[in-house]
Amino acid sequence: MKEYISEKDTSRSPLRRSLGRLFLREGRILLKNPIYVFCMMVFPVAVMFFFTSLLDDGQPLDLPIAVVDLDNTSTTRSLTRTLDAFQNSRVVAHYPTMSEARRAIQRNKIYGFLYIPKGTTDDLIASRQPKISFYYTLTAITAGSMVYKDLKTVSTLGSAALGKATLQARGFTDQQIATLLQPIRVDLHQLNNPQANYNIYLTTTMVPGLMMLFIFLITAYSLGTEMKFGTSKEWLAQADDNILVALIGKFLPQTLIFLSIIYFYEYYIFGVLQFPHPGGIGVLALLGLLEVLASQGFGIFAFGLMPSLRMSMSICSLWAVLSLSMAGSAFPIIGMDEPLQALSWLFPLRHYYMIYQICVFNGYPLLEAWFHLAALVGFTLLPWLVMKKIKNAMLNYVYIP
């Protein structure tokens, strides 16, 4: 029995020694090269605080708009004051003509304007249904949508106020007036994000997407620099020419650092900023781990496809940038063409976003997102397909700038 234990220990010790040597070697490389420090710690933390502070108010406030009031009566001036009192809009200018207001939109001075033609008040009093127009730009979709909501609301309020006064003069009760002016009352309930906070549903996708970008690039860069500086054979020698051990030893320190950054990010937005997360901390911890491992797996796979520092980093950067559009947070995947819907499954961020929406944001069990969990595990295992090619490249390829 003693002989069996000693043989088992001696068979494991070379593996442990190899991993220990590689771990220390990679630690020295990470400390020596400032690129790692900035791309693994400084830039991710800066991105995190930048986006959360940029959207700190939840929604855009005081968006600049204008008014073209050709009637200029107490009624139309009251409409202008009501519009200016809205939280999302601020009247910054009054233009004498529509042409000047239109040019102001084209020059990005305002996002929209309200046009009140001459005789509006007289037509309202005579029940002739005057037309109040408003114009807005959708060059910036978020700003245009917010301005549109305020402009439409103030137009409706203006006609309702005068209609209420007319009906009161005719002897209608308040209940009858409310029924006539608003026959259907909308009872709105926005689930999980009742404040419509843009920070909650944009930051939770943009920041992880940029984190994945850094992980993609650093992973490909780590392998490419072994070839560039001629240290690839030394790296494999310290792993006893075992490419699996070499990859684990190289990326284990990076995994620990990235996990620390991801978990700090999750603590900051869900613990400090109190973003809703009915799914619980356990799902967040698992999602953060899969995010890091899947991103590293894709980065290693990209280098295996193109064993070149320049080409592999180009693939990683392109894939990461496309991920932000193909995740489905800015534009729903179901609204895209069928080829793009199929292509969306090839992006790790898409699966991260779906697990977050299903399990973290809405609180459903992980079983409801099993396919997306399997997809992230699949990205983690992608290096198995290219390990032999990576080993061959490290031993035989010559670096070409």
Short mmCIF file of C-alpha atoms in Angstrom, two decimals, residues 13-375:
data_model
loop_
_atom_site.label_atom_id
_atom_site.label_comp_id
_atom_site.label_asym_id
_atom_site.label_seq_id
_atom_site.Cartn_x
_atom_site.Cartn_y
_atom_site.Cartn_z
CA SER A 13 4.64 15.68 -8.99
CA PRO A 14 5.99 16.46 -12.51
CA LEU A 15 2.59 17.86 -13.48
CA ARG A 16 2.44 19.97 -10.34
CA ARG A 17 5.98 21.19 -10.84
CA SER A 18 5.25 22.09 -14.47
CA LEU A 19 2.12 24.04 -13.53
CA GLY A 20 3.98 25.77 -10.71
CA ARG A 21 6.83 26.81 -13.01
CA LEU A 22 4.43 28.06 -15.66
CA PHE A 23 2.33 29.92 -13.10
CA LEU A 24 5.39 31.78 -11.78
CA ARG A 25 6.65 32.40 -15.31
CA GLU A 26 3.35 33.93 -16.42
CA GLY A 27 3.15 35.98 -13.25
CA ARG A 28 6.52 37.55 -14.03
CA ILE A 29 5.42 38.25 -17.62
CA LEU A 30 2.21 39.91 -16.45
CA LEU A 31 4.10 42.17 -14.04
CA LYS A 32 6.86 42.98 -16.50
CA ASN A 33 4.67 43.96 -19.48
CA PRO A 34 2.48 47.05 -18.83
CA ILE A 35 0.08 46.00 -21.59
CA TYR A 36 -1.26 43.26 -19.35
CA VAL A 37 -1.68 45.59 -16.40
CA PHE A 38 -3.63 48.15 -18.42
CA CYS A 39 -5.77 45.73 -20.48
CA MET A 40 -6.56 43.37 -17.62
CA MET A 41 -7.12 45.79 -14.75
CA VAL A 42 -6.92 49.51 -15.55
CA PHE A 43 -9.03 49.67 -18.72
CA PRO A 44 -11.78 47.23 -17.58
CA VAL A 45 -12.27 49.13 -14.32
CA ALA A 46 -12.26 52.45 -16.21
CA VAL A 47 -14.88 51.14 -18.65
CA MET A 48 -17.01 49.92 -15.76
CA PHE A 49 -17.11 53.28 -13.99
CA PHE A 50 -17.40 55.23 -17.25
CA PHE A 51 -20.61 53.53 -18.38
CA THR A 52 -22.26 53.40 -14.97
CA SER A 53 -21.54 57.09 -14.36
CA LEU A 54 -22.52 58.08 -17.92
CA LEU A 55 -26.00 56.59 -17.42
CA ASP A 56 -26.23 57.45 -13.74
CA ASP A 57 -29.46 59.45 -14.17
CA GLY A 58 -31.21 56.45 -15.69
CA GLN A 59 -32.63 58.37 -18.64
CA PRO A 60 -31.46 61.33 -20.74
CA LEU A 61 -32.51 64.62 -19.14
CA ASP A 62 -33.08 68.14 -20.52
CA LEU A 63 -32.77 67.21 -24.18
CA PRO A 64 -32.74 70.46 -26.22
CA ILE A 65 -35.87 71.22 -28.23
CA ALA A 66 -37.43 74.35 -29.71
CA VAL A 67 -40.83 75.92 -30.37
CA VAL A 68 -42.15 77.70 -33.45
CA ASP A 69 -45.16 79.59 -32.04
CA LEU A 70 -46.84 81.64 -34.75
CA ASP A 71 -50.03 82.11 -32.69
CA ASN A 72 -48.35 83.51 -29.54
CA THR A 73 -51.38 83.53 -27.26
CA SER A 74 -51.71 82.74 -23.57
CA THR A 75 -52.91 79.23 -24.49
CA THR A 76 -49.96 78.44 -26.73
CA ARG A 77 -47.49 79.97 -24.27
CA SER A 78 -48.98 77.71 -21.60
CA LEU A 79 -48.30 74.73 -23.88
CA THR A 80 -44.69 75.87 -24.21
CA ARG A 81 -44.27 76.15 -20.44
CA THR A 82 -45.78 72.68 -19.99
CA LEU A 83 -43.36 71.25 -22.53
CA ASP A 84 -40.41 72.94 -20.83
CA ALA A 85 -41.48 71.48 -17.48
CA PHE A 86 -41.04 67.90 -18.67
CA GLN A 87 -38.04 66.14 -17.20
CA ASN A 88 -36.61 64.81 -20.45
CA SER A 89 -36.96 67.95 -22.59
CA ARG A 90 -35.92 71.57 -22.29
CA VAL A 91 -37.03 74.40 -24.57
CA VAL A 92 -33.79 76.15 -25.53
CA ALA A 93 -34.96 78.33 -28.41
CA HIS A 94 -37.94 79.95 -30.15
CA TYR A 95 -37.69 80.20 -33.92
CA PRO A 96 -39.81 82.47 -36.11
CA THR A 97 -40.07 80.01 -39.02
CA MET A 98 -40.05 76.27 -39.63
CA SER A 99 -37.05 76.59 -41.94
CA GLU A 100 -34.84 77.92 -39.18
CA ALA A 101 -36.01 75.20 -36.78
CA ARG A 102 -35.34 72.54 -39.39
CA ARG A 103 -31.82 73.86 -39.97
CA ALA A 104 -31.24 73.78 -36.20
CA ILE A 105 -32.10 70.06 -36.19
CA GLN A 106 -29.75 69.43 -39.13
CA ARG A 107 -26.96 71.20 -37.25
CA ASN A 108 -27.60 69.06 -34.14
CA LYS A 109 -28.55 72.07 -32.03
CA ILE A 110 -31.93 70.58 -31.11
CA TYR A 111 -33.57 67.15 -31.30
CA GLY A 112 -37.04 68.39 -32.26
CA PHE A 113 -39.46 71.30 -32.26
CA LEU A 114 -43.16 71.99 -31.77
CA TYR A 115 -44.90 73.94 -34.54
CA ILE A 116 -48.00 75.95 -33.56
CA PRO A 117 -49.60 77.66 -36.60
CA LYS A 118 -51.33 81.03 -36.45
CA GLY A 119 -54.99 80.86 -35.41
CA THR A 120 -54.60 77.74 -33.30
CA THR A 121 -56.33 79.19 -30.24
CA ASP A 122 -59.24 80.58 -32.25
CA ASP A 123 -59.75 77.22 -33.97
CA LEU A 124 -59.67 75.44 -30.59
CA ILE A 125 -62.32 77.73 -29.15
CA ALA A 126 -64.49 77.27 -32.24
CA SER A 127 -63.98 73.46 -32.14
CA ARG A 128 -62.44 73.44 -35.62
CA GLN A 129 -59.67 70.92 -34.70
CA PRO A 130 -56.50 72.88 -35.48
CA LYS A 131 -53.35 70.94 -36.39
CA ILE A 132 -50.31 71.20 -34.13
CA SER A 133 -47.24 69.61 -35.69
CA PHE A 134 -44.04 68.40 -34.13
CA TYR A 135 -40.84 67.28 -35.78
CA TYR A 136 -38.01 65.25 -34.29
CA THR A 137 -34.85 63.50 -35.43
CA LEU A 138 -34.09 59.80 -35.11
CA THR A 139 -30.41 60.17 -35.93
CA ALA A 140 -29.96 59.46 -32.23
CA ILE A 141 -32.67 56.88 -31.56
CA THR A 142 -32.77 57.24 -27.79
CA ALA A 143 -32.93 61.04 -27.82
CA GLY A 144 -35.44 61.10 -30.65
CA SER A 145 -37.73 58.62 -28.90
CA MET A 146 -37.68 60.60 -25.65
CA VAL A 147 -38.38 63.89 -27.44
CA TYR A 148 -41.19 62.28 -29.43
CA LYS A 149 -42.89 61.12 -26.24
CA ASP A 150 -42.82 64.62 -24.70
CA LEU A 151 -43.95 66.38 -27.86
CA LYS A 152 -46.85 63.98 -28.34
CA THR A 153 -47.85 64.28 -24.69
CA VAL A 154 -47.93 68.08 -24.70
CA SER A 155 -49.98 68.09 -27.89
CA THR A 156 -52.53 65.78 -26.28
CA LEU A 157 -52.57 67.77 -23.05
CA GLY A 158 -53.20 71.02 -24.90
CA SER A 159 -56.31 69.78 -26.65
CA ALA A 160 -57.52 68.02 -23.50
CA ALA A 161 -57.20 71.15 -21.35
CA LEU A 162 -59.28 73.25 -23.70
CA GLY A 163 -61.77 70.41 -24.21
CA LYS A 164 -62.21 70.08 -20.45
CA ALA A 165 -62.93 73.79 -20.09
CA THR A 166 -65.50 73.66 -22.88
CA LEU A 167 -67.26 70.63 -21.43
CA GLN A 168 -67.33 72.17 -17.95
CA ALA A 169 -69.02 75.25 -19.40
CA ARG A 170 -71.66 72.96 -20.87
CA GLY A 171 -72.38 71.41 -17.45
CA PHE A 172 -70.67 68.02 -17.73
CA THR A 173 -69.40 66.38 -14.55
CA ASP A 174 -65.72 65.50 -14.04
CA GLN A 175 -66.42 61.79 -14.49
CA GLN A 176 -68.25 62.44 -17.77
CA ILE A 177 -65.44 64.70 -18.97
CA ALA A 178 -62.80 62.07 -18.11
CA THR A 179 -64.77 59.42 -20.03
CA LEU A 180 -65.11 61.64 -23.09
CA LEU A 181 -61.51 62.88 -23.16
CA GLN A 182 -59.89 59.54 -22.27
CA PRO A 183 -62.29 56.67 -23.00
CA ILE A 184 -59.57 54.06 -22.40
CA ARG A 185 -57.21 54.40 -19.45
CA VAL A 186 -53.84 52.71 -19.79
CA ASP A 187 -52.65 50.93 -16.65
CA LEU A 188 -48.92 50.49 -17.34
CA HIS A 189 -46.77 48.03 -15.37
CA GLN A 190 -43.10 47.79 -16.45
CA LEU A 191 -41.75 44.57 -15.02
CA ASN A 192 -38.36 44.39 -13.26
CA ASN A 193 -37.33 47.86 -14.43
CA PRO A 194 -40.32 50.11 -13.61
CA GLN A 195 -38.23 53.30 -13.87
CA ALA A 196 -37.19 52.40 -17.44
CA ASN A 197 -33.60 52.94 -16.29
CA TYR A 198 -31.28 52.80 -19.29
CA ASN A 199 -28.36 52.07 -16.98
CA ILE A 200 -29.87 48.75 -15.94
CA TYR A 201 -30.31 47.22 -19.37
CA LEU A 202 -27.47 48.90 -21.31
CA THR A 203 -24.59 48.73 -18.82
CA THR A 204 -25.24 45.08 -18.06
CA THR A 205 -24.59 44.25 -21.73
CA MET A 206 -22.08 46.86 -22.87
CA VAL A 207 -19.62 46.38 -20.01
CA PRO A 208 -19.50 42.55 -20.25
CA GLY A 209 -19.13 42.91 -24.02
CA LEU A 210 -16.10 45.16 -23.58
CA MET A 211 -14.73 42.84 -20.90
CA MET A 212 -14.92 40.03 -23.45
CA LEU A 213 -13.07 42.23 -25.93
CA PHE A 214 -10.17 42.62 -23.49
CA ILE A 215 -10.12 38.90 -22.72
CA PHE A 216 -10.19 37.98 -26.43
CA LEU A 217 -7.31 40.30 -27.24
CA ILE A 218 -5.14 39.44 -24.23
CA THR A 219 -5.58 35.71 -24.86
CA ALA A 220 -4.50 35.95 -28.50
CA TYR A 221 -1.74 38.42 -27.59
CA SER A 222 -0.32 36.06 -24.95
CA LEU A 223 0.08 33.24 -27.46
CA GLY A 224 1.26 35.48 -30.28
CA THR A 225 4.04 37.06 -28.24
CA GLU A 226 5.48 33.61 -27.49
CA MET A 227 6.13 33.27 -31.22
CA LYS A 228 7.11 36.90 -31.70
CA PHE A 229 9.83 36.90 -29.04
CA GLY A 230 11.00 33.35 -29.74
CA THR A 231 10.05 31.94 -26.32
CA SER A 232 7.52 29.37 -27.54
CA LYS A 233 9.88 26.39 -27.32
CA GLU A 234 10.95 27.39 -23.82
CA TRP A 235 7.28 27.68 -22.83
CA LEU A 236 6.51 24.19 -24.09
CA ALA A 237 9.67 22.77 -22.53
CA GLN A 238 8.58 23.94 -19.10
CA ALA A 239 5.34 22.01 -19.66
CA ASP A 240 7.26 18.89 -20.77
CA ASP A 241 5.93 19.44 -24.30
CA ASN A 242 2.36 18.93 -23.10
CA ILE A 243 0.31 21.61 -24.84
CA LEU A 244 -2.67 21.17 -22.49
CA VAL A 245 -0.49 21.74 -19.42
CA ALA A 246 1.17 24.68 -21.19
CA LEU A 247 -2.17 26.35 -21.92
CA ILE A 248 -3.50 25.80 -18.40
CA GLY A 249 -0.32 27.15 -16.82
CA LYS A 250 -0.28 30.18 -19.11
CA PHE A 251 -3.89 31.25 -18.67
CA LEU A 252 -4.52 30.29 -15.06
CA PRO A 253 -3.09 33.60 -13.68
CA GLN A 254 -5.08 35.56 -16.25
CA THR A 255 -8.24 33.65 -15.36
CA LEU A 256 -7.86 34.53 -11.70
CA ILE A 257 -7.29 38.22 -12.48
CA PHE A 258 -10.20 38.48 -14.91
CA LEU A 259 -12.47 36.64 -12.48
CA SER A 260 -11.56 39.14 -9.78
CA ILE A 261 -12.43 42.04 -12.10
CA ILE A 262 -15.72 40.44 -13.20
CA TYR A 263 -16.81 39.67 -9.65
CA PHE A 264 -15.89 43.19 -8.56
CA TYR A 265 -18.03 44.52 -11.42
CA GLU A 266 -20.96 42.33 -10.37
CA TYR A 267 -20.59 43.42 -6.74
CA TYR A 268 -20.49 47.06 -7.79
CA ILE A 269 -23.60 47.09 -10.03
CA PHE A 270 -25.72 44.60 -8.10
CA GLY A 271 -24.50 45.33 -4.58
CA VAL A 272 -23.62 49.03 -4.59
CA LEU A 273 -25.86 50.37 -7.38
CA GLN A 274 -28.64 47.91 -6.49
CA PHE A 275 -29.46 46.73 -10.00
CA PRO A 276 -32.30 44.18 -9.86
CA HIS A 277 -31.11 40.56 -9.78
CA PRO A 278 -33.91 38.26 -8.60
CA GLY A 279 -31.95 35.28 -9.94
CA GLY A 280 -29.56 35.42 -6.98
CA ILE A 281 -25.81 35.58 -6.36
CA GLY A 282 -25.14 31.95 -7.30
CA VAL A 283 -26.26 32.47 -10.89
CA LEU A 284 -24.17 35.64 -11.11
CA ALA A 285 -21.06 33.80 -9.90
CA LEU A 286 -21.57 31.01 -12.44
CA LEU A 287 -22.27 33.48 -15.23
CA GLY A 288 -19.09 35.43 -14.45
CA LEU A 289 -17.01 32.24 -14.50
CA LEU A 290 -18.48 31.12 -17.82
CA GLU A 291 -17.93 34.59 -19.27
CA VAL A 292 -14.20 34.46 -18.56
CA LEU A 293 -13.65 30.83 -19.59
CA ALA A 294 -15.71 31.10 -22.78
CA SER A 295 -13.88 34.27 -23.80
CA GLN A 296 -10.49 32.69 -23.20
CA GLY A 297 -11.60 29.60 -25.08
CA PHE A 298 -12.61 31.67 -28.08
CA GLY A 299 -9.34 33.64 -27.97
CA ILE A 300 -7.27 30.43 -27.97
CA PHE A 301 -9.43 29.04 -30.78
CA ALA A 302 -8.95 32.20 -32.87
CA PHE A 303 -5.18 31.91 -32.48
CA GLY A 304 -5.35 28.23 -33.41
CA LEU A 305 -7.22 29.06 -36.61
CA MET A 306 -4.73 31.80 -37.51
CA PRO A 307 -1.42 31.20 -35.64
CA SER A 308 -0.37 34.80 -36.13
CA LEU A 309 -0.32 37.63 -33.61
CA ARG A 310 -1.77 40.16 -36.02
CA MET A 311 -4.42 37.96 -37.64
CA SER A 312 -5.67 36.34 -34.43
CA MET A 313 -6.03 39.69 -32.68
CA SER A 314 -7.86 41.07 -35.72
CA ILE A 315 -10.33 38.17 -35.59
CA CYS A 316 -10.86 38.66 -31.87
CA SER A 317 -11.44 42.41 -32.14
CA LEU A 318 -13.85 41.99 -35.06
CA TRP A 319 -15.82 39.28 -33.27
CA ALA A 320 -16.01 41.30 -30.05
CA VAL A 321 -17.25 44.44 -31.81
CA LEU A 322 -19.88 42.50 -33.75
CA SER A 323 -20.98 40.88 -30.49
CA LEU A 324 -22.31 44.21 -29.24
CA SER A 325 -24.74 44.33 -32.16
CA MET A 326 -25.54 40.61 -32.27
CA ALA A 327 -26.25 40.22 -28.54
CA GLY A 328 -29.84 41.39 -28.97
CA SER A 329 -29.87 44.16 -26.36
CA ALA A 330 -29.86 47.12 -28.77
CA PHE A 331 -31.92 45.49 -31.54
CA PRO A 332 -33.93 42.27 -31.06
CA ILE A 333 -32.51 39.24 -32.83
CA ILE A 334 -35.98 38.11 -33.84
CA GLY A 335 -36.28 41.29 -35.92
CA MET A 336 -33.13 40.52 -37.95
CA ASP A 337 -32.93 38.50 -41.16
CA GLU A 338 -32.79 34.74 -40.75
CA PRO A 339 -29.07 34.42 -41.70
CA LEU A 340 -28.20 36.95 -39.01
CA GLN A 341 -30.39 35.15 -36.49
CA ALA A 342 -28.41 31.97 -37.14
CA LEU A 343 -25.11 33.85 -36.98
CA SER A 344 -25.97 35.28 -33.56
CA TRP A 345 -25.44 31.86 -31.96
CA LEU A 346 -21.72 32.11 -32.75
CA PHE A 347 -21.14 35.01 -30.34
CA PRO A 348 -20.45 34.31 -26.64
CA LEU A 349 -21.98 37.63 -25.63
CA ARG A 350 -25.33 36.57 -27.12
CA HIS A 351 -25.49 33.57 -24.77
CA TYR A 352 -24.28 35.63 -21.83
CA TYR A 353 -27.04 38.17 -22.49
CA MET A 354 -29.74 35.50 -22.77
CA ILE A 355 -28.70 33.82 -19.50
CA TYR A 356 -28.64 37.21 -17.81
CA GLN A 357 -32.11 38.10 -19.10
CA ILE A 358 -33.67 34.71 -18.32
CA CYS A 359 -32.01 33.71 -15.06
CA VAL A 360 -30.66 36.90 -13.44
CA PHE A 361 -33.05 39.65 -14.54
CA ASN A 362 -36.26 37.60 -14.61
CA GLY A 363 -35.34 35.01 -11.98
CA TYR A 364 -36.11 31.82 -13.93
CA PRO A 365 -34.17 28.63 -13.10
CA LEU A 366 -31.02 27.75 -15.03
CA LEU A 367 -32.85 24.91 -16.72
CA GLU A 368 -34.74 27.51 -18.78
CA ALA A 369 -31.43 28.65 -20.32
CA TRP A 370 -29.73 25.26 -20.60
CA PHE A 371 -28.92 25.67 -24.29
CA HIS A 372 -27.11 28.95 -23.71
CA LEU A 373 -25.23 27.43 -20.78
CA ALA A 374 -24.18 24.56 -23.03
CA ALA A 375 -23.09 27.04 -25.69
#
